[in-house]
mmCIF file of C-alpha atoms in Angstrom:
data_model
loop_
_atom_site.group_PDB
_atom_site.id
_atom_site.type_symbol
_atom_site.label_atom_id
_atom_site.label_comp_id
_atom_site.label_asym_id
_atom_site.label_seq_id
_atom_site.Cartn_x
_atom_site.Cartn_y
_atom_site.Cartn_z
ATOM 1 C CA UNK A 6 5.741 9.073 -16.394
ATOM 2 C CA UNK A 7 3.123 6.559 -15.376
ATOM 3 C CA UNK A 8 1.530 6.492 -18.793
ATOM 4 C CA UNK A 9 4.907 5.975 -20.442
ATOM 5 C CA UNK A 10 6.220 3.436 -18.067
ATOM 6 C CA UNK A 11 4.474 0.441 -19.531
ATOM 7 C CA UNK A 12 3.728 -0.862 -16.057
ATOM 8 C CA UNK A 13 0.338 -1.696 -14.665
ATOM 9 C CA UNK A 14 -1.887 1.486 -14.349
ATOM 10 C CA UNK A 15 -5.187 -0.095 -13.285
ATOM 11 C CA UNK A 16 -4.189 0.592 -9.535
ATOM 12 C CA UNK A 17 -1.388 2.984 -8.607
ATOM 13 C CA UNK A 18 -0.209 4.870 -5.540
ATOM 14 C CA UNK A 19 1.472 8.137 -5.644
ATOM 15 C CA UNK A 20 3.997 8.447 -2.759
ATOM 16 C CA UNK A 21 5.630 11.831 -3.701
ATOM 17 C CA UNK A 22 9.140 12.386 -2.372
ATOM 18 C CA UNK A 23 10.656 9.725 -0.085
ATOM 19 C CA UNK A 24 12.081 11.019 3.190
ATOM 20 C CA UNK A 25 15.504 12.576 3.130
ATOM 21 C CA UNK A 26 16.916 10.552 6.139
ATOM 22 C CA UNK A 27 18.057 7.103 5.220
ATOM 23 C CA UNK A 28 16.229 5.484 8.369
ATOM 24 C CA UNK A 29 13.037 7.121 7.591
ATOM 25 C CA UNK A 30 13.261 6.321 3.844
ATOM 26 C CA UNK A 31 14.148 2.589 4.621
ATOM 27 C CA UNK A 32 11.266 2.357 7.064
ATOM 28 C CA UNK A 33 8.844 3.865 4.530
ATOM 29 C CA UNK A 34 9.972 1.437 1.789
ATOM 30 C CA UNK A 35 9.714 -1.538 4.083
ATOM 31 C CA UNK A 36 6.069 -0.570 4.691
ATOM 32 C CA UNK A 37 5.596 -0.593 0.893
ATOM 33 C CA UNK A 38 7.260 -3.851 0.312
ATOM 34 C CA UNK A 39 3.970 -5.735 -0.114
ATOM 35 C CA UNK A 40 2.098 -3.007 -1.848
ATOM 36 C CA UNK A 41 0.536 -4.482 -4.962
ATOM 37 C CA UNK A 42 -0.296 -1.177 -6.707
ATOM 38 C CA UNK A 43 2.291 0.491 -8.984
ATOM 39 C CA UNK A 44 4.205 3.042 -7.013
ATOM 40 C CA UNK A 45 5.140 6.519 -8.121
ATOM 41 C CA UNK A 46 7.889 8.523 -6.497
ATOM 42 C CA UNK A 47 9.465 11.974 -7.090
ATOM 43 C CA UNK A 48 13.055 12.418 -6.464
ATOM 44 C CA UNK A 49 15.744 15.146 -6.663
ATOM 45 C CA UNK A 50 18.929 14.839 -8.409
ATOM 46 C CA UNK A 51 20.840 14.895 -5.194
ATOM 47 C CA UNK A 52 19.166 11.916 -3.783
ATOM 48 C CA UNK A 53 18.204 9.739 -6.770
ATOM 49 C CA UNK A 54 21.096 7.336 -6.523
ATOM 50 C CA UNK A 55 20.563 6.723 -2.764
ATOM 51 C CA UNK A 56 16.803 6.263 -3.379
ATOM 52 C CA UNK A 57 17.347 3.814 -6.232
ATOM 53 C CA UNK A 58 19.774 1.737 -4.066
ATOM 54 C CA UNK A 59 17.286 1.788 -1.162
ATOM 55 C CA UNK A 60 14.461 0.771 -3.563
ATOM 56 C CA UNK A 61 16.571 -2.037 -4.701
ATOM 57 C CA UNK A 62 17.384 -3.180 -1.223
ATOM 58 C CA UNK A 63 13.650 -2.973 -0.162
ATOM 59 C CA UNK A 64 11.987 -4.467 -3.203
ATOM 60 C CA UNK A 65 14.728 -6.564 -4.768
ATOM 61 C CA UNK A 66 16.839 -5.826 -7.713
ATOM 62 C CA UNK A 67 14.559 -7.741 -10.147
ATOM 63 C CA UNK A 68 11.460 -5.592 -9.585
ATOM 64 C CA UNK A 69 10.479 -3.887 -12.894
ATOM 65 C CA UNK A 70 10.738 -0.149 -12.769
ATOM 66 C CA UNK A 71 10.878 3.073 -14.838
ATOM 67 C CA UNK A 72 12.754 6.309 -14.514
ATOM 68 C CA UNK A 73 11.933 9.574 -16.213
ATOM 69 C CA UNK A 74 14.127 12.637 -16.009
ATOM 70 C CA UNK A 75 13.602 16.097 -17.240
ATOM 71 C CA UNK A 76 9.912 15.433 -18.285
ATOM 72 C CA UNK A 77 8.710 18.036 -20.891
ATOM 73 C CA UNK A 78 12.136 19.585 -21.191
ATOM 74 C CA UNK A 79 14.650 19.493 -24.016
ATOM 75 C CA UNK A 80 16.805 16.600 -22.629
ATOM 76 C CA UNK A 81 14.015 14.426 -21.281
ATOM 77 C CA UNK A 82 14.751 10.790 -20.924
ATOM 78 C CA UNK A 83 12.998 7.648 -20.114
ATOM 79 C CA UNK A 84 14.237 4.209 -19.277
ATOM 80 C CA UNK A 85 12.414 0.921 -18.220
ATOM 81 C CA UNK A 86 14.395 -1.923 -16.596
ATOM 82 C CA UNK A 87 14.780 -3.631 -13.354
ATOM 83 C CA UNK A 88 15.686 -1.636 -10.226
ATOM 84 C CA UNK A 89 19.152 -3.048 -10.411
ATOM 85 C CA UNK A 90 19.698 -2.232 -13.947
ATOM 86 C CA UNK A 91 18.395 1.360 -13.557
ATOM 87 C CA UNK A 92 20.666 1.786 -10.537
ATOM 88 C CA UNK A 93 23.652 0.604 -12.544
ATOM 89 C CA UNK A 94 22.740 2.802 -15.548
ATOM 90 C CA UNK A 95 22.694 5.816 -13.189
ATOM 91 C CA UNK A 96 26.010 4.980 -11.641
ATOM 92 C CA UNK A 97 27.577 4.325 -15.186
ATOM 93 C CA UNK A 98 26.232 7.779 -16.318
ATOM 94 C CA UNK A 99 23.932 6.268 -18.833
ATOM 95 C CA UNK A 100 21.227 8.227 -17.169
ATOM 96 C CA UNK A 101 22.245 11.875 -16.750
ATOM 97 C CA UNK A 102 22.030 13.189 -13.269
ATOM 98 C CA UNK A 103 20.352 16.432 -14.067
ATOM 99 C CA UNK A 104 16.939 17.886 -13.115
ATOM 100 C CA UNK A 105 13.962 16.207 -11.530
ATOM 101 C CA UNK A 106 13.176 12.427 -11.597
ATOM 102 C CA UNK A 107 10.043 10.328 -11.420
ATOM 103 C CA UNK A 108 10.550 6.725 -10.532
ATOM 104 C CA UNK A 109 7.698 4.265 -11.179
ATOM 105 C CA UNK A 110 7.898 0.767 -9.577
ATOM 106 C CA UNK A 111 5.735 -2.131 -10.374
ATOM 107 C CA UNK A 112 3.745 -3.375 -7.340
ATOM 108 C CA UNK A 113 4.492 -6.571 -5.417
ATOM 109 C CA UNK A 114 2.981 -9.665 -6.734
ATOM 110 C CA UNK A 115 -0.246 -10.600 -4.941
ATOM 111 C CA UNK A 116 0.219 -13.483 -2.491
ATOM 112 C CA UNK A 117 -1.925 -16.346 -3.707
ATOM 113 C CA UNK A 118 -1.520 -18.267 -0.564
ATOM 114 C CA UNK A 119 -3.048 -15.737 1.717
ATOM 115 C CA UNK A 120 -4.250 -17.065 4.970
ATOM 116 C CA UNK A 121 -7.082 -14.371 5.147
ATOM 117 C CA UNK A 122 -10.398 -16.130 5.206
ATOM 118 C CA UNK A 123 -12.629 -13.747 3.149
ATOM 119 C CA UNK A 124 -15.938 -15.229 4.392
ATOM 120 C CA UNK A 125 -14.898 -14.786 8.052
ATOM 121 C CA UNK A 126 -13.646 -11.347 7.444
ATOM 122 C CA UNK A 127 -16.963 -10.527 5.708
ATOM 123 C CA UNK A 128 -19.114 -11.880 8.535
ATOM 124 C CA UNK A 129 -17.100 -10.022 11.254
ATOM 125 C CA UNK A 130 -17.253 -6.696 9.394
ATOM 126 C CA UNK A 131 -20.946 -7.118 8.559
ATOM 127 C CA UNK A 132 -21.720 -7.695 12.327
ATOM 128 C CA UNK A 133 -20.111 -4.426 13.272
ATOM 129 C CA UNK A 134 -20.857 -2.179 10.170
ATOM 130 C CA UNK A 135 -23.347 -1.356 7.485
ATOM 131 C CA UNK A 136 -23.243 -3.721 4.410
ATOM 132 C CA UNK A 137 -21.784 -1.104 2.093
ATOM 133 C CA UNK A 138 -19.065 -0.132 4.617
ATOM 134 C CA UNK A 139 -18.148 -3.690 5.346
ATOM 135 C CA UNK A 140 -17.763 -4.494 1.639
ATOM 136 C CA UNK A 141 -15.565 -1.394 1.176
ATOM 137 C CA UNK A 142 -13.216 -2.391 3.911
ATOM 138 C CA UNK A 143 -13.115 -5.914 2.893
ATOM 139 C CA UNK A 144 -12.215 -4.891 -0.657
ATOM 140 C CA UNK A 145 -9.421 -2.615 0.590
ATOM 141 C CA UNK A 146 -8.056 -5.381 2.689
ATOM 142 C CA UNK A 147 -8.302 -8.247 0.226
ATOM 143 C CA UNK A 148 -7.780 -6.453 -3.024
ATOM 144 C CA UNK A 149 -11.199 -7.794 -4.177
ATOM 145 C CA UNK A 150 -13.966 -5.885 -5.965
ATOM 146 C CA UNK A 151 -16.189 -3.995 -3.739
ATOM 147 C CA UNK A 152 -19.439 -4.793 -5.688
ATOM 148 C CA UNK A 153 -18.692 -8.610 -5.771
ATOM 149 C CA UNK A 154 -18.024 -8.522 -2.005
ATOM 150 C CA UNK A 155 -21.163 -6.556 -1.390
ATOM 151 C CA UNK A 156 -23.187 -9.118 -3.404
ATOM 152 C CA UNK A 157 -21.575 -12.013 -1.274
ATOM 153 C CA UNK A 158 -22.552 -10.100 1.954
ATOM 154 C CA UNK A 159 -26.108 -9.828 0.693
ATOM 155 C CA UNK A 160 -26.258 -13.633 0.046
ATOM 156 C CA UNK A 161 -24.705 -14.255 3.446
ATOM 157 C CA UNK A 162 -27.419 -12.248 5.128
ATOM 158 C CA UNK A 163 -30.315 -13.725 3.381
#
């Protein structure tokens, strides 16, 4: 599904099945709202409509997404559209509610106006951790490249 989705695959996150209970599912999706990696979910035929509706509520109806059903079976089907359009297609019966589903959702846009000061973060992490570990943590928090942050730390320390 990920390779056929046509969505960014340089960084992705496999989430598996969303929680069955609405409150837990909503909380999990709210935690993923700002995730910039492409998200991959499994869903059962019994919950796919509810999950798509919750994805639309959490991420917005315009978020690009992809749904695959019955992968590697006779009646496999793939569709890429916005979350809103996929939800409407499912409700209209254009996407048959049969078998297993994989839902792939494009990650959130990276926030260019981040208030995180990378240099300050690097200095603080370097004061408490070895350089490689500090660069790895900074890369995870900022979305930057670990090797570039490591080089910046080395220059800061010299």
